[in-house]
Amino acid sequence: MKTAVITGAARGIGLATTDILCAQGWHVVMVDRDAPELALEAASRSNVTAAAFDISDPEQVEAMITDAMASRGQIDALVNNAGVADFGPIEATTFARWRRVMDTNLDGVFLCTQAAIPALKDSRGAVVNIASISGLRASTLRVAYGTSKAAVIHLTQQQAAELGEFGIRVNSVAPGPVRTKLAMAVHTQDIINAYHDAIPLNRYGSEAEIGQVIAFLCSEQASFVTGQNISVDGGFESTGIGLPSLRVKPQ
């Protein structure tokens, strides 16, 4: 049975990807720093191992990989999904807020992948880094978040270029607006309407739709895919130039 390590697995995209991989016959090491929520979700699933670690801490990352190898003996895929969001004006983004985002969104991806390289060499495994459409197109209030995700996309290419000779594939996925509980709680109807207008498919994506692409990149079906960023965004990136109001509406 193949083993995947998924960070930020207690909720959202990480949890959806856990369920998809488990349904495909994988064992998933679910990593999250929210130990109570992680334990709750892991308890209701089979073929999973709960691992409460903070991936922004180098020592905890090393312990996480060591524990995963001790319990499973192999790592066939690493999904660097854990992330934090911090939205606010540039002037109001303190260095502490900036570092908090970078510590998890960028440093965590670097640390986890680096620590997992020996195991991934043995398995000729795959890494999937979760970026964001905010790393491809700038928007207001996302100076730290968007910059961290843009860096993840480039880091993915660096990792793919260097690790390919060992048979390790590294790709990133850039989700667009996703219909999560948190998003629906804070997005006003005006925001929802604006997103629908700007997305060619005229809707938010689901966590499972993102997870299906992640699972594909972990699988042998993507055996010749590396160094790529796949936007899973309903076409949102393609509308970065031009006014949504000028789009031709279906008759």
Tab-separated table of C-alpha atoms in Angstrom:
chain	number	residue	atom	x	y	z
A	1	MET	CA	0.000	0.000	0.000
A	2	LYS	CA	1.426	3.356	-1.021
A	3	THR	CA	1.831	6.061	1.608
A	4	ALA	CA	1.168	9.771	1.211
A	5	VAL	CA	2.031	12.463	3.729
A	6	ILE	CA	-0.439	15.342	3.578
A	7	THR	CA	0.107	18.499	5.613
A	8	GLY	CA	-2.815	20.635	6.693
A	9	ALA	CA	-4.933	17.496	6.515
A	10	ALA	CA	-7.442	18.193	9.286
A	11	ARG	CA	-9.763	20.265	7.097
A	12	GLY	CA	-10.410	21.716	3.666
A	13	ILE	CA	-8.421	20.643	0.632
A	14	GLY	CA	-6.071	18.498	2.715
A	15	LEU	CA	-8.942	16.512	4.191
A	16	ALA	CA	-10.660	16.131	0.820
A	17	THR	CA	-7.415	14.866	-0.712
A	18	THR	CA	-6.997	12.425	2.171
A	19	ASP	CA	-10.395	10.912	1.422
A	20	ILE	CA	-9.696	10.680	-2.314
A	21	LEU	CA	-6.328	8.961	-1.884
A	22	CYS	CA	-7.690	6.572	0.740
A	23	ALA	CA	-10.491	5.629	-1.659
A	24	GLN	CA	-7.799	4.881	-4.245
A	25	GLY	CA	-6.029	2.480	-1.881
A	26	TRP	CA	-3.401	4.744	-0.287
A	27	HIS	CA	-2.492	5.064	3.369
A	28	VAL	CA	-2.359	8.715	4.394
A	29	VAL	CA	-0.283	10.229	7.170
A	30	MET	CA	-2.459	13.191	8.132
A	31	VAL	CA	-0.339	16.070	9.435
A	32	ASP	CA	-1.766	19.132	11.142
A	33	ARG	CA	-0.836	21.354	14.066
A	34	ASP	CA	-4.467	21.449	15.235
A	35	ALA	CA	-4.189	18.258	17.261
A	36	PRO	CA	-7.818	18.061	18.528
A	37	GLU	CA	-9.361	18.549	15.066
A	38	LEU	CA	-6.829	16.169	13.536
A	39	ALA	CA	-7.611	13.460	16.073
A	40	LEU	CA	-11.350	13.916	15.469
A	41	GLU	CA	-11.061	13.544	11.699
A	42	ALA	CA	-8.546	10.701	11.802
A	43	ALA	CA	-10.698	8.707	14.230
A	44	SER	CA	-13.526	8.499	11.677
A	45	ARG	CA	-11.304	7.167	8.883
A	46	SER	CA	-9.420	3.966	8.113
A	47	ASN	CA	-6.001	3.702	6.494
A	48	VAL	CA	-4.814	6.943	8.069
A	49	THR	CA	-2.280	7.913	10.712
A	50	ALA	CA	-2.642	11.156	12.667
A	51	ALA	CA	0.558	13.160	13.100
A	52	ALA	CA	0.316	16.415	15.057
A	53	PHE	CA	3.229	18.595	13.966
A	54	ASP	CA	3.883	22.236	13.059
A	55	ILE	CA	5.566	22.248	9.657
A	56	SER	CA	7.033	25.725	10.162
A	57	ASP	CA	9.373	24.284	12.812
A	58	PRO	CA	12.440	22.506	11.338
A	59	GLU	CA	12.797	20.133	14.305
A	60	GLN	CA	9.144	19.117	14.136
A	61	VAL	CA	9.425	18.537	10.391
A	62	GLU	CA	12.348	16.177	10.902
A	63	ALA	CA	10.407	14.332	13.611
A	64	MET	CA	7.353	14.133	11.338
A	65	ILE	CA	9.268	12.444	8.523
A	66	THR	CA	11.133	10.176	10.955
A	67	ASP	CA	7.849	9.044	12.519
A	68	ALA	CA	6.232	8.496	9.126
A	69	MET	CA	9.104	6.310	7.986
A	70	ALA	CA	9.144	4.399	11.280
A	71	SER	CA	5.442	3.584	11.045
A	72	ARG	CA	5.068	3.106	7.286
A	73	GLY	CA	8.556	2.338	5.971
A	74	GLN	CA	8.058	4.420	2.846
A	75	ILE	CA	6.769	7.745	1.528
A	76	ASP	CA	5.447	7.651	-2.016
A	77	ALA	CA	3.944	11.141	-2.114
A	78	LEU	CA	4.199	14.361	-0.154
A	79	VAL	CA	1.421	16.939	-0.422
A	80	ASN	CA	2.519	20.292	0.978
A	81	ASN	CA	-0.921	21.705	1.631
A	82	ALA	CA	-0.628	23.417	5.037
A	83	GLY	CA	-0.973	27.169	4.789
A	84	VAL	CA	-2.167	30.291	6.519
A	85	ALA	CA	-4.009	33.258	5.067
A	86	ASP	CA	-3.533	36.845	6.163
A	87	PHE	CA	-5.327	39.525	4.178
A	88	GLY	CA	-4.778	43.218	4.755
A	89	PRO	CA	-3.343	46.426	3.274
A	90	ILE	CA	0.416	46.604	2.696
A	91	GLU	CA	0.755	49.442	5.193
A	92	ALA	CA	-0.984	47.382	7.867
A	93	THR	CA	1.065	44.218	7.246
A	94	THR	CA	3.625	44.165	10.015
A	95	PHE	CA	6.804	42.171	9.637
A	96	ALA	CA	5.468	39.736	12.236
A	97	ARG	CA	2.392	39.113	10.070
A	98	TRP	CA	4.583	38.771	6.971
A	99	ARG	CA	6.840	36.222	8.699
A	100	ARG	CA	3.869	34.244	10.039
A	101	VAL	CA	2.652	33.690	6.471
A	102	MET	CA	6.095	32.907	5.069
A	103	ASP	CA	6.967	30.544	7.935
A	104	THR	CA	4.195	28.145	6.966
A	105	ASN	CA	3.364	28.843	3.316
A	106	LEU	CA	6.927	28.967	1.994
A	107	ASP	CA	9.360	27.746	4.648
A	108	GLY	CA	7.138	24.767	5.442
A	109	VAL	CA	7.124	23.639	1.813
A	110	PHE	CA	10.906	23.911	1.661
A	111	LEU	CA	11.470	22.116	4.972
A	112	CYS	CA	9.041	19.243	4.381
A	113	THR	CA	10.311	18.506	0.891
A	114	GLN	CA	13.943	18.669	1.961
A	115	ALA	CA	13.341	16.308	4.878
A	116	ALA	CA	11.442	13.829	2.691
A	117	ILE	CA	14.025	13.652	-0.128
A	118	PRO	CA	15.794	10.460	1.072
A	119	ALA	CA	12.481	8.609	1.334
A	120	LEU	CA	11.267	9.966	-1.995
A	121	LYS	CA	14.500	8.890	-3.679
A	122	ASP	CA	13.847	5.342	-2.547
A	123	SER	CA	10.252	5.367	-3.803
A	124	ARG	CA	10.846	7.606	-6.835
A	125	GLY	CA	7.902	9.473	-5.433
A	126	ALA	CA	6.003	12.669	-6.057
A	127	VAL	CA	5.643	16.046	-4.374
A	128	VAL	CA	2.627	18.287	-4.853
A	129	ASN	CA	2.883	21.823	-3.500
A	130	ILE	CA	-0.335	23.754	-3.006
A	131	ALA	CA	0.039	27.273	-4.330
A	132	SER	CA	-2.846	29.606	-5.190
A	133	ILE	CA	-4.234	31.646	-8.028
A	134	SER	CA	-3.091	34.557	-5.828
A	135	GLY	CA	0.469	33.548	-6.713
A	136	LEU	CA	-0.267	34.089	-10.408
A	137	ARG	CA	-2.388	37.236	-10.440
A	138	ALA	CA	-2.039	40.047	-7.954
A	139	SER	CA	-4.965	41.510	-6.086
A	140	THR	CA	-5.466	43.849	-3.182
A	141	LEU	CA	-4.883	42.849	0.448
A	142	ARG	CA	-2.730	39.810	-0.407
A	143	VAL	CA	0.818	41.130	-0.240
A	144	ALA	CA	2.123	38.387	2.060
A	145	TYR	CA	-0.193	35.573	0.971
A	146	GLY	CA	0.150	36.181	-2.768
A	147	THR	CA	3.911	36.624	-2.561
A	148	SER	CA	4.307	33.403	-0.573
A	149	LYS	CA	2.296	31.452	-3.130
A	150	ALA	CA	4.195	32.943	-6.072
A	151	ALA	CA	7.380	31.805	-4.353
A	152	VAL	CA	5.920	28.294	-3.933
A	153	ILE	CA	5.357	28.072	-7.685
A	154	HIS	CA	8.978	28.973	-8.395
A	155	LEU	CA	10.235	26.719	-5.600
A	156	THR	CA	8.327	23.896	-7.276
A	157	GLN	CA	10.270	24.450	-10.485
A	158	GLN	CA	13.561	24.560	-8.587
A	159	GLN	CA	12.723	21.293	-6.838
A	160	ALA	CA	11.623	19.625	-10.071
A	161	ALA	CA	14.794	20.671	-11.876
A	162	GLU	CA	17.082	19.311	-9.183
A	163	LEU	CA	15.208	16.221	-8.029
A	164	GLY	CA	14.158	14.885	-11.411
A	165	GLU	CA	17.372	12.926	-11.817
A	166	PHE	CA	16.293	10.833	-8.830
A	167	GLY	CA	12.913	10.089	-10.379
A	168	ILE	CA	11.139	12.512	-8.019
A	169	ARG	CA	8.364	14.504	-9.675
A	170	VAL	CA	7.412	17.904	-8.224
A	171	ASN	CA	4.359	19.880	-9.324
A	172	SER	CA	2.139	22.566	-7.861
A	173	VAL	CA	-1.589	23.155	-7.884
A	174	ALA	CA	-3.016	26.668	-7.792
A	175	PRO	CA	-6.614	26.632	-6.551
A	176	GLY	CA	-8.899	29.474	-7.486
A	177	PRO	CA	-11.860	30.502	-5.319
A	178	VAL	CA	-13.039	27.425	-3.430
A	179	ARG	CA	-16.404	27.008	-1.733
A	180	THR	CA	-15.179	26.318	1.783
A	181	LYS	CA	-17.135	26.895	4.983
A	182	LEU	CA	-14.805	29.762	5.860
A	183	ALA	CA	-15.156	31.447	2.474
A	184	MET	CA	-18.923	31.214	2.536
A	185	ALA	CA	-18.968	32.643	6.061
A	186	VAL	CA	-16.984	35.765	5.162
A	187	HIS	CA	-17.856	36.388	1.494
A	188	THR	CA	-20.738	38.794	1.025
A	189	GLN	CA	-23.215	38.270	-1.798
A	190	ASP	CA	-21.486	41.084	-3.707
A	191	ILE	CA	-18.156	39.239	-3.440
A	192	ILE	CA	-19.767	35.974	-4.516
A	193	ASN	CA	-21.373	37.683	-7.512
A	194	ALA	CA	-18.072	39.328	-8.468
A	195	TYR	CA	-16.234	36.006	-8.374
A	196	HIS	CA	-18.950	34.347	-10.445
A	197	ASP	CA	-18.672	37.127	-13.026
A	198	ALA	CA	-14.879	36.768	-13.209
A	199	ILE	CA	-14.798	32.954	-13.441
A	200	PRO	CA	-15.679	31.518	-16.863
A	201	LEU	CA	-17.371	28.501	-15.245
A	202	ASN	CA	-19.443	30.968	-13.185
A	203	ARG	CA	-19.010	29.252	-9.824
A	204	TYR	CA	-16.628	28.483	-7.009
A	205	GLY	CA	-14.708	25.213	-7.054
A	206	SER	CA	-15.066	22.487	-4.458
A	207	GLU	CA	-12.400	21.043	-2.186
A	208	ALA	CA	-12.859	17.650	-3.835
A	209	GLU	CA	-12.274	19.120	-7.300
A	210	ILE	CA	-8.907	20.418	-6.125
A	211	GLY	CA	-8.166	17.100	-4.427
A	212	GLN	CA	-8.789	15.106	-7.610
A	213	VAL	CA	-6.036	17.022	-9.413
A	214	ILE	CA	-3.657	16.567	-6.478
A	215	ALA	CA	-4.377	12.833	-6.468
A	216	PHE	CA	-3.687	12.645	-10.209
A	217	LEU	CA	-0.299	14.325	-9.759
A	218	CYS	CA	0.567	11.830	-6.999
A	219	SER	CA	-0.317	8.892	-9.217
A	220	GLU	CA	1.513	6.936	-11.890
A	221	GLN	CA	-0.902	8.445	-14.399
A	222	ALA	CA	1.218	11.611	-14.110
A	223	SER	CA	4.509	9.739	-14.477
A	224	PHE	CA	5.917	12.190	-17.060
A	225	VAL	CA	4.561	15.378	-15.474
A	226	THR	CA	6.977	17.464	-13.415
A	227	GLY	CA	7.842	21.106	-12.909
A	228	GLN	CA	4.300	22.165	-13.764
A	229	ASN	CA	1.784	24.435	-12.088
A	230	ILE	CA	-1.840	23.495	-12.718
A	231	SER	CA	-4.444	26.148	-12.039
A	232	VAL	CA	-7.659	24.565	-10.819
A	233	ASP	CA	-9.720	27.713	-10.942
A	234	GLY	CA	-12.625	27.452	-13.372
A	235	GLY	CA	-10.714	29.658	-15.790
A	236	PHE	CA	-10.180	32.494	-13.298
A	237	GLU	CA	-6.549	33.038	-14.345
A	238	SER	CA	-7.598	33.469	-17.971
A	239	THR	CA	-9.752	36.481	-17.089
A	240	GLY	CA	-6.910	38.475	-15.536
A	241	ILE	CA	-6.940	40.888	-18.469
A	242	GLY	CA	-10.178	42.512	-19.518
A	243	LEU	CA	-13.373	43.517	-17.785
A	244	PRO	CA	-15.808	40.771	-16.779
A	245	SER	CA	-18.680	43.084	-17.770
A	246	LEU	CA	-17.484	42.939	-21.399
A	247	ARG	CA	-17.792	39.156	-21.581
A	248	VAL	CA	-20.421	37.853	-23.933
A	249	LYS	CA	-23.245	36.323	-21.931
A	250	PRO	CA	-25.002	33.143	-23.090
A	251	GLN	CA	-28.286	33.825	-24.862
